[in-house]
Amino acid sequence: QTDATKYTMVLNYLVFAPVVTAQIIVESSADVGGTFTTDNTAGVDTVTRTITAPLNGNMRFYRIRSGAPPALAITNVRISGANVMMNYQ
């Protein structure tokens, strides 16, 4: 090393760390006061913040969980064909 680089090249390596994104879990129940279980039939699109689940009976209640803040909330629910579509933020 020369005098010009002797004190400027302290770090000469790179560290690659995996980025972990929080998984969004959709839960559903036939009764609002009932037991909510993971709804494995629901698909989550994190880009458009949309959840799609097949219709299941006359009435179904949904909630979402995430392992990291901020807390998420369902903002819109609509029926599209044989699916229920939900937006969240």
PDB file of C-alpha atoms in Angstrom:
ATOM      1  CA  GLN A   1       0.000   0.000   0.000  1.00  0.00           C
ATOM      2  CA  THR A   2       1.012   3.546  -0.608  1.00  0.00           C
ATOM      3  CA  ASP A   3       0.564   6.394   1.848  1.00  0.00           C
ATOM      4  CA  ALA A   4      -2.541   7.483  -0.121  1.00  0.00           C
ATOM      5  CA  THR A   5      -4.337   4.147   0.384  1.00  0.00           C
ATOM      6  CA  LYS A   6      -2.857   3.055   3.681  1.00  0.00           C
ATOM      7  CA  TYR A   7      -5.553   4.704   5.818  1.00  0.00           C
ATOM      8  CA  THR A   8      -8.463   4.731   3.359  1.00  0.00           C
ATOM      9  CA  MET A   9      -8.814   1.017   2.646  1.00  0.00           C
ATOM     10  CA  VAL A  10     -10.084  -0.202   5.985  1.00  0.00           C
ATOM     11  CA  LEU A  11     -12.784  -2.528   4.639  1.00  0.00           C
ATOM     12  CA  ASN A  12     -11.921  -4.752   1.724  1.00  0.00           C
ATOM     13  CA  TYR A  13     -14.736  -7.265   1.895  1.00  0.00           C
ATOM     14  CA  LEU A  14     -18.488  -7.481   1.248  1.00  0.00           C
ATOM     15  CA  VAL A  15     -21.105  -9.040   3.485  1.00  0.00           C
ATOM     16  CA  PHE A  16     -24.235 -10.490   1.898  1.00  0.00           C
ATOM     17  CA  ALA A  17     -27.127 -10.943   4.318  1.00  0.00           C
ATOM     18  CA  PRO A  18     -30.465 -12.424   3.329  1.00  0.00           C
ATOM     19  CA  VAL A  19     -33.443 -10.093   3.370  1.00  0.00           C
ATOM     20  CA  VAL A  20     -36.399 -11.598   5.149  1.00  0.00           C
ATOM     21  CA  THR A  21     -39.838 -10.320   4.220  1.00  0.00           C
ATOM     22  CA  ALA A  22     -42.667 -10.814   6.651  1.00  0.00           C
ATOM     23  CA  GLN A  23     -45.072 -13.555   5.683  1.00  0.00           C
ATOM     24  CA  ILE A  24     -48.726 -12.559   5.571  1.00  0.00           C
ATOM     25  CA  ILE A  25     -51.048 -15.177   7.002  1.00  0.00           C
ATOM     26  CA  VAL A  26     -54.749 -15.196   6.124  1.00  0.00           C
ATOM     27  CA  GLU A  27     -57.075 -16.695   8.728  1.00  0.00           C
ATOM     28  CA  SER A  28     -60.800 -17.370   8.383  1.00  0.00           C
ATOM     29  CA  SER A  29     -63.738 -18.536  10.441  1.00  0.00           C
ATOM     30  CA  ALA A  30     -67.404 -19.330   9.824  1.00  0.00           C
ATOM     31  CA  ASP A  31     -68.288 -17.369  12.998  1.00  0.00           C
ATOM     32  CA  VAL A  32     -66.900 -13.964  13.983  1.00  0.00           C
ATOM     33  CA  GLY A  33     -66.513 -15.170  17.579  1.00  0.00           C
ATOM     34  CA  GLY A  34     -65.304 -18.607  16.545  1.00  0.00           C
ATOM     35  CA  THR A  35     -61.879 -20.099  16.100  1.00  0.00           C
ATOM     36  CA  PHE A  36     -59.872 -18.629  13.245  1.00  0.00           C
ATOM     37  CA  THR A  37     -57.621 -21.046  11.373  1.00  0.00           C
ATOM     38  CA  THR A  38     -55.047 -20.500   8.656  1.00  0.00           C
ATOM     39  CA  ASP A  39     -56.749 -20.344   5.256  1.00  0.00           C
ATOM     40  CA  ASN A  40     -54.320 -22.159   2.964  1.00  0.00           C
ATOM     41  CA  THR A  41     -56.597 -21.617  -0.044  1.00  0.00           C
ATOM     42  CA  ALA A  42     -56.052 -17.848   0.048  1.00  0.00           C
ATOM     43  CA  GLY A  43     -53.458 -16.314  -2.259  1.00  0.00           C
ATOM     44  CA  VAL A  44     -51.605 -13.137  -1.275  1.00  0.00           C
ATOM     45  CA  ASP A  45     -50.197 -10.693  -3.841  1.00  0.00           C
ATOM     46  CA  THR A  46     -47.820  -8.430  -1.903  1.00  0.00           C
ATOM     47  CA  VAL A  47     -47.253  -6.131  -4.907  1.00  0.00           C
ATOM     48  CA  THR A  48     -50.901  -5.166  -5.379  1.00  0.00           C
ATOM     49  CA  ARG A  49     -51.748  -5.864  -1.707  1.00  0.00           C
ATOM     50  CA  THR A  50     -54.576  -8.159  -2.728  1.00  0.00           C
ATOM     51  CA  ILE A  51     -55.812 -11.386  -1.153  1.00  0.00           C
ATOM     52  CA  THR A  52     -57.870 -13.844  -3.210  1.00  0.00           C
ATOM     53  CA  ALA A  53     -59.755 -16.736  -1.627  1.00  0.00           C
ATOM     54  CA  PRO A  54     -62.428 -19.055  -3.027  1.00  0.00           C
ATOM     55  CA  LEU A  55     -65.949 -18.496  -1.696  1.00  0.00           C
ATOM     56  CA  ASN A  56     -66.620 -20.852   1.199  1.00  0.00           C
ATOM     57  CA  GLY A  57     -70.233 -21.077   2.377  1.00  0.00           C
ATOM     58  CA  ASN A  58     -72.767 -18.284   2.811  1.00  0.00           C
ATOM     59  CA  MET A  59     -70.718 -16.292   5.322  1.00  0.00           C
ATOM     60  CA  ARG A  60     -67.010 -16.185   6.146  1.00  0.00           C
ATOM     61  CA  PHE A  61     -64.922 -13.892   8.354  1.00  0.00           C
ATOM     62  CA  TYR A  62     -61.293 -13.089   7.545  1.00  0.00           C
ATOM     63  CA  ARG A  63     -58.346 -11.580   9.342  1.00  0.00           C
ATOM     64  CA  ILE A  64     -54.681 -11.209   8.438  1.00  0.00           C
ATOM     65  CA  ARG A  65     -51.531 -11.531  10.499  1.00  0.00           C
ATOM     66  CA  SER A  66     -47.965 -10.547   9.797  1.00  0.00           C
ATOM     67  CA  GLY A  67     -44.811 -11.426  11.675  1.00  0.00           C
ATOM     68  CA  ALA A  68     -43.401  -7.908  11.473  1.00  0.00           C
ATOM     69  CA  PRO A  69     -44.776  -4.403  12.025  1.00  0.00           C
ATOM     70  CA  PRO A  70     -46.659  -2.446  10.933  1.00  0.00           C
ATOM     71  CA  ALA A  71     -50.006  -4.082  11.683  1.00  0.00           C
ATOM     72  CA  LEU A  72     -52.053  -4.813   8.567  1.00  0.00           C
ATOM     73  CA  ALA A  73     -55.760  -4.193   8.018  1.00  0.00           C
ATOM     74  CA  ILE A  74     -58.237  -5.370   5.391  1.00  0.00           C
ATOM     75  CA  THR A  75     -59.524  -2.234   3.653  1.00  0.00           C
ATOM     76  CA  ASN A  76     -61.872  -3.562   0.972  1.00  0.00           C
ATOM     77  CA  VAL A  77     -63.839  -6.777   0.386  1.00  0.00           C
ATOM     78  CA  ARG A  78     -65.649  -7.707  -2.828  1.00  0.00           C
ATOM     79  CA  ILE A  79     -66.919 -10.795  -4.644  1.00  0.00           C
ATOM     80  CA  SER A  80     -65.460 -11.558  -8.072  1.00  0.00           C
ATOM     81  CA  GLY A  81     -66.868 -14.681  -9.697  1.00  0.00           C
ATOM     82  CA  ALA A  82     -66.259 -17.611  -7.366  1.00  0.00           C
ATOM     83  CA  ASN A  83     -63.701 -15.690  -5.270  1.00  0.00           C
ATOM     84  CA  VAL A  84     -63.660 -13.148  -2.488  1.00  0.00           C
ATOM     85  CA  MET A  85     -61.088 -10.396  -3.161  1.00  0.00           C
ATOM     86  CA  MET A  86     -59.651  -8.301  -0.334  1.00  0.00           C
ATOM     87  CA  ASN A  87     -57.275  -5.361  -0.322  1.00  0.00           C
ATOM     88  CA  TYR A  88     -55.089  -4.629   2.673  1.00  0.00           C
ATOM     89  CA  GLN A  89     -52.685  -1.991   3.872  1.00  0.00           C
TER      90      GLN A  89
END
